[in-house]
PDB file of C-alpha atoms in Angstrom:
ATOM      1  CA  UNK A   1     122.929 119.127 127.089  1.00 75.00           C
ATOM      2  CA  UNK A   2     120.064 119.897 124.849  1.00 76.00           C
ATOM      3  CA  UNK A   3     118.748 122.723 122.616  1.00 80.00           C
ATOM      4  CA  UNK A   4     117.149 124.268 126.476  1.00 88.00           C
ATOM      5  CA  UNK A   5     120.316 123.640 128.333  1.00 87.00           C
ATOM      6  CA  UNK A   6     119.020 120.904 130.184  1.00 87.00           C
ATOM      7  CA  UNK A   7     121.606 118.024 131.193  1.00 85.00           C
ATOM      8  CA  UNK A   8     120.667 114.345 129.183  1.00 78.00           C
ATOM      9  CA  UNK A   9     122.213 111.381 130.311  1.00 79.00           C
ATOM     10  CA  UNK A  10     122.800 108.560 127.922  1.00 77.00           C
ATOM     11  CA  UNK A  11     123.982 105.020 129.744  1.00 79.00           C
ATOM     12  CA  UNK A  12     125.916 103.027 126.884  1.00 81.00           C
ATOM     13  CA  UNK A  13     128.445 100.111 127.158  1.00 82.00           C
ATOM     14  CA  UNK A  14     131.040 101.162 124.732  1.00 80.00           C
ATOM     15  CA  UNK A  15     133.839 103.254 126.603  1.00 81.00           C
ATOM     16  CA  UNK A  16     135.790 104.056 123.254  1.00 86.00           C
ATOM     17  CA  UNK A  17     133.035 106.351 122.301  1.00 84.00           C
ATOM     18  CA  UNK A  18     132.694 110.077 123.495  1.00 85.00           C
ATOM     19  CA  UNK A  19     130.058 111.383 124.494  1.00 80.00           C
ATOM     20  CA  UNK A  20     129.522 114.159 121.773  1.00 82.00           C
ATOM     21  CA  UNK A  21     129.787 110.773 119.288  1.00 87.00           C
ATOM     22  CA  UNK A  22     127.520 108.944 121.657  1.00 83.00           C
ATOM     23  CA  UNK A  23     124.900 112.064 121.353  1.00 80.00           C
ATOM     24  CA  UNK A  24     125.093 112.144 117.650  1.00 85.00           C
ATOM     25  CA  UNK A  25     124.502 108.506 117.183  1.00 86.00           C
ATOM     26  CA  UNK A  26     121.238 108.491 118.920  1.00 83.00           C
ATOM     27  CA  UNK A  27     120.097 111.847 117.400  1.00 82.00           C
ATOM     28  CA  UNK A  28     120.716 110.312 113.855  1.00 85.00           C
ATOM     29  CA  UNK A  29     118.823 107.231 115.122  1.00 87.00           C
ATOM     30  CA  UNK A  30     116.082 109.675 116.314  1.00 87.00           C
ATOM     31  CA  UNK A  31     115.612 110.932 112.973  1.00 88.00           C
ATOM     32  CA  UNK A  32     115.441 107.629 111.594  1.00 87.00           C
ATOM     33  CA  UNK A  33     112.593 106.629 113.846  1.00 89.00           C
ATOM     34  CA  UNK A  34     110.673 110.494 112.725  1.00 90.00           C
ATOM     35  CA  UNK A  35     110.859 109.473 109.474  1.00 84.00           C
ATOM     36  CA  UNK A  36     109.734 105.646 109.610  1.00 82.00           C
ATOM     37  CA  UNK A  37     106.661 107.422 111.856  1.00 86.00           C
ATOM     38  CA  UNK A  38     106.287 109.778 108.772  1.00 84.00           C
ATOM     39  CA  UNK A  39     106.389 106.799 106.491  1.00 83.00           C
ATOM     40  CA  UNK A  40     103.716 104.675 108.649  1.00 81.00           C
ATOM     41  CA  UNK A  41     101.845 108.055 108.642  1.00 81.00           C
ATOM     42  CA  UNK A  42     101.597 108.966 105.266  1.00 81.00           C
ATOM     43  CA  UNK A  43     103.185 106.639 102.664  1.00 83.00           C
ATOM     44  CA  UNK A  44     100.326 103.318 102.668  1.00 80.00           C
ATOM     45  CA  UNK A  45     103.120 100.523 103.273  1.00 82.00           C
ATOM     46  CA  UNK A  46     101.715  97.678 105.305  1.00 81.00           C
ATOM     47  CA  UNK A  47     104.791  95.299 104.328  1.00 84.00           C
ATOM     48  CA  UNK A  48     107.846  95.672 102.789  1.00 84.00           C
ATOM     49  CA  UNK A  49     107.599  92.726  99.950  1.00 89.00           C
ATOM     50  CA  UNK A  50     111.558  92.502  99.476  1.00 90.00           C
ATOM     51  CA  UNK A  51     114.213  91.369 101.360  1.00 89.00           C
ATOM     52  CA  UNK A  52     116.989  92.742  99.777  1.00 93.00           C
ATOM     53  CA  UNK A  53     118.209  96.626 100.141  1.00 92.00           C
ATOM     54  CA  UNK A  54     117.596  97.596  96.629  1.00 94.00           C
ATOM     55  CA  UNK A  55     113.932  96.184  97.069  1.00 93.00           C
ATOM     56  CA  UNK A  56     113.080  98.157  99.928  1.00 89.00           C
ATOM     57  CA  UNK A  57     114.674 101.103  98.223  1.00 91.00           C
ATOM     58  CA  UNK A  58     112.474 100.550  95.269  1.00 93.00           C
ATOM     59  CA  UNK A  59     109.171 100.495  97.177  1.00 91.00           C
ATOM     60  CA  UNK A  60     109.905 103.146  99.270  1.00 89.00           C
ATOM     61  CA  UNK A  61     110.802 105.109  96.356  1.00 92.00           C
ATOM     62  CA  UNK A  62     107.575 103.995  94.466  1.00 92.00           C
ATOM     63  CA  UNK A  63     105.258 105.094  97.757  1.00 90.00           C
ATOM     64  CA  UNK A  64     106.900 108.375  98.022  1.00 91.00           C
ATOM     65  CA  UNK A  65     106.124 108.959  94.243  1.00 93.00           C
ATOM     66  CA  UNK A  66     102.720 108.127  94.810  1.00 90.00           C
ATOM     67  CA  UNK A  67     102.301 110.616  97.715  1.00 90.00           C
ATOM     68  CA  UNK A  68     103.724 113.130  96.096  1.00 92.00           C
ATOM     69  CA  UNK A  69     101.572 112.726  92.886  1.00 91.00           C
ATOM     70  CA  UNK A  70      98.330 112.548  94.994  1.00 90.00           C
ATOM     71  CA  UNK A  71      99.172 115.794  96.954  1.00 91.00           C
ATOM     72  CA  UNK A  72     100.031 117.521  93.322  1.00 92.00           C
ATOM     73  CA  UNK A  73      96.515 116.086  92.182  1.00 90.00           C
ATOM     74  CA  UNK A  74      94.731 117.418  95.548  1.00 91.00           C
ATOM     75  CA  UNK A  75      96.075 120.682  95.229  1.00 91.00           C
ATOM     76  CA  UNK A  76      95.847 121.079  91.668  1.00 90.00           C
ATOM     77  CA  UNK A  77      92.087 120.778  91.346  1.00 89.00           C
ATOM     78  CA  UNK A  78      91.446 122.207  95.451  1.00 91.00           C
ATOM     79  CA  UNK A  79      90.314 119.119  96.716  1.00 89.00           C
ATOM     80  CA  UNK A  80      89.752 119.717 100.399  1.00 89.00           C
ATOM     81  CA  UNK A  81      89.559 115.924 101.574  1.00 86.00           C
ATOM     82  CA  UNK A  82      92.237 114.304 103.290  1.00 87.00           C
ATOM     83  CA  UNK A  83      94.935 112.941 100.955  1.00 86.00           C
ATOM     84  CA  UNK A  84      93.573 109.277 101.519  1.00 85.00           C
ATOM     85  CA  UNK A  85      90.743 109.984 100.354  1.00 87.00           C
ATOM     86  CA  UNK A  86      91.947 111.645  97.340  1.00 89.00           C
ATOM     87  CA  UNK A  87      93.934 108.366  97.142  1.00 87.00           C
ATOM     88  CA  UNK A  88      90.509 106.402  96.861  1.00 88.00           C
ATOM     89  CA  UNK A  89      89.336 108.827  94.217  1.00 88.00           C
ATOM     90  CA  UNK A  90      92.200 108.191  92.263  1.00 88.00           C
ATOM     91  CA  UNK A  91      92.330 104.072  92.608  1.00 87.00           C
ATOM     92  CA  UNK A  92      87.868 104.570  91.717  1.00 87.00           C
ATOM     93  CA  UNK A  93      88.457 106.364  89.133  1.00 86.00           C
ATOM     94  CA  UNK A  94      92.033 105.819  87.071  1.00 85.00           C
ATOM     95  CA  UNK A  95      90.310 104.568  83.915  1.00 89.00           C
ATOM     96  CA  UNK A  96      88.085 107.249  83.331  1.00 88.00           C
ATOM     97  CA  UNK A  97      88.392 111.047  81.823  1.00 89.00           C
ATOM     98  CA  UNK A  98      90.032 114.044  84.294  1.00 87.00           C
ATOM     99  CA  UNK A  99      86.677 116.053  83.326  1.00 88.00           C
ATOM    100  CA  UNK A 100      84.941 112.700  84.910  1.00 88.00           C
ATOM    101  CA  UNK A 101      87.226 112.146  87.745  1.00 87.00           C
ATOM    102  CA  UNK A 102      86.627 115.670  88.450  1.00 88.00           C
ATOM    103  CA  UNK A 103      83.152 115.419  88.464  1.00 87.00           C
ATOM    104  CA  UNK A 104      82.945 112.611  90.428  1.00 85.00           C
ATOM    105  CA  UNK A 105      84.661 114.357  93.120  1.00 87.00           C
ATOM    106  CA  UNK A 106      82.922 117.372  93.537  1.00 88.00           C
ATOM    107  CA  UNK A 107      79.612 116.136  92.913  1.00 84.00           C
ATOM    108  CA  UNK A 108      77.115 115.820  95.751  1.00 81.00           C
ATOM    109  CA  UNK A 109      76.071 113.047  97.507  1.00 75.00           C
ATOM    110  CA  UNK A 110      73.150 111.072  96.312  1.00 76.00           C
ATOM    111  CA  UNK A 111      71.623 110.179  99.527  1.00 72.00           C
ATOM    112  CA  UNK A 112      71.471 112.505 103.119  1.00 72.00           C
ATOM    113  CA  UNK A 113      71.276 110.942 106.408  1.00 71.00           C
ATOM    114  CA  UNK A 114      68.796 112.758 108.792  1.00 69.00           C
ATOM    115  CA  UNK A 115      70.531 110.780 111.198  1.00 70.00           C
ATOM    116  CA  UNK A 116      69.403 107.693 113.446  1.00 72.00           C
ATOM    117  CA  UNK A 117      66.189 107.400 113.344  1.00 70.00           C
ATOM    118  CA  UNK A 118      64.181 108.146 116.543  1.00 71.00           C
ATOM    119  CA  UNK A 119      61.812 105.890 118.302  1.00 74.00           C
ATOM    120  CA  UNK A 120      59.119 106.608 120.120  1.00 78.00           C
ATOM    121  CA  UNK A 121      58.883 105.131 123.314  1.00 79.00           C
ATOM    122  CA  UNK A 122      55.958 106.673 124.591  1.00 82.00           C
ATOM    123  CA  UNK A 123      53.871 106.054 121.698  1.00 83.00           C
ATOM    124  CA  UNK A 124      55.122 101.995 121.800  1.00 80.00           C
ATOM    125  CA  UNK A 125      54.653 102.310 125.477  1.00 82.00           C
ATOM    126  CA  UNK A 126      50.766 103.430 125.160  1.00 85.00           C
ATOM    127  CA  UNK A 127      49.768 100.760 122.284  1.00 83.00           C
ATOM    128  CA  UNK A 128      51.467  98.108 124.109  1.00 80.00           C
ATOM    129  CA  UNK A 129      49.331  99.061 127.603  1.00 83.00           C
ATOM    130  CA  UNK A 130      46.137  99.762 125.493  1.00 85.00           C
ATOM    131  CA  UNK A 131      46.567  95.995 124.342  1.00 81.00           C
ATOM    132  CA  UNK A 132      47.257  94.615 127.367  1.00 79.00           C
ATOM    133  CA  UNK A 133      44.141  96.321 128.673  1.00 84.00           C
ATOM    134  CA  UNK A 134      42.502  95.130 126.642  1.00 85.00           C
ATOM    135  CA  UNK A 135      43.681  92.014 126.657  1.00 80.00           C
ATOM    136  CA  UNK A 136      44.983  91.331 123.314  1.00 75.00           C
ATOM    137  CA  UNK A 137      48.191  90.229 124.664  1.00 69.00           C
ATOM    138  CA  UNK A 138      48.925  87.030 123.516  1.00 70.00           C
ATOM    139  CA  UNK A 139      51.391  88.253 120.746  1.00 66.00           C
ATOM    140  CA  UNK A 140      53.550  89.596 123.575  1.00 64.00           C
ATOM    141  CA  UNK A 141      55.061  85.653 124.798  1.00 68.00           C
ATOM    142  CA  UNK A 142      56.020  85.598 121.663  1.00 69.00           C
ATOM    143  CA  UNK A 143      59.936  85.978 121.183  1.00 68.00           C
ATOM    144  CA  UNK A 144      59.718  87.071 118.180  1.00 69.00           C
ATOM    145  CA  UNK A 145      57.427  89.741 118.279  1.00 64.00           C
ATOM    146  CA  UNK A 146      58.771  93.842 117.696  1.00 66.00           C
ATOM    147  CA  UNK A 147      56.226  96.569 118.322  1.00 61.00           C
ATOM    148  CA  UNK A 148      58.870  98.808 117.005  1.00 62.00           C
ATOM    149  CA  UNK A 149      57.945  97.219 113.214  1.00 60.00           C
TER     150      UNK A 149
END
C-alpha cells in the first residue's frame, strides 16, 4: 500500500523476493530516477566523458560543485536571474574584476525593443491603388519589388 492507503501492485518474476523487498527495490530505483531528473535539470551534463565509475563520479562531483558555487554567487550579490544565466555571467566574465562582473550584471541594457515593428497596410494599400490609377504600375510585375521598403 502507499503513503494514502491505496493498494499498488508490482508484477515481478523473481518468487524468492517478498513483497516488502520487492517495494523497496523499486522505491530506491525511484529515487534514483528523481535525482538523474534533478541532474538533467540543473547540473549542465550533456555526456558523461568517462567510462569508468570513478570518472563519472568525478564529473558528477565537479557539476555539483559548480552549481553550488553559482547559486552561492547568485545569492551573494541578489542576482534575480535564473541560475543559467548567472552561469553565462560567470563563463563572460571569469577574467575580469568582481567590481566589473558586478557591474556588468546589473547594468542596463544598451538597446530597448519597442517591439515588432508595425506596418501599415492601409497606407501601402492606398499608394499602391493611387499608382495603379494612375497607371504607374509597371514596377508591380516585378518580383522583386517591396512597397513595404
Amino acid at each position: 500500500r502507499d503513503s494514502e492507503g491505496n493498494q499498488i501492485r508490482i508484477v515481478c518474476n523473481d518468487a524468492k523476493l517478498s513483497a516488502q523487498e520487492i517495494s523497496d527495490i523499486y522505491r530506491n530505483r525511484w529515487q534514483i530516477e528523481l535525482f538523474f531528473k534533478w541532474v538533467k535539470q540543473h547540473l549542465i551534463i550533456k555526456k558523461l566523458y568517462g567510462k569508468s565509475e570513478n570518472a563519472v563520479y568525478n564529473q558528477l562531483y565537479l557539476a555539483m560543485i559548480v552549481f553550488c558555487l553559482t547559486l552561492l554567487m547568485k545569492n551573494k550579490i541578489g542576482y534575480k536571474g535564473t541560475l543559467l544565466q548567472m552561469l553565462h555571467w560567470i563563463s563572460d566574465c571569469w577574467s575580469k574584476s568582481m567590481t566589473t562582473f558586478i557591474s556588468n550584471v546589473f547594468k542596463a541594457p544598451e538597446r530597448t525593443s519597442s517591439g515588432r515593428r508595425r506596418q501599415e497596410h492601409e497606407k501601402i494599400f492606398e499608394e499602391t491603388l493611387a499608382q495603379y490609377e494612375s497607371g504607374d504600375v509597371l514596377h508591380l510585375d516585378d518580383q522583386l519589388y517591396d512597397p513595404i521598403i
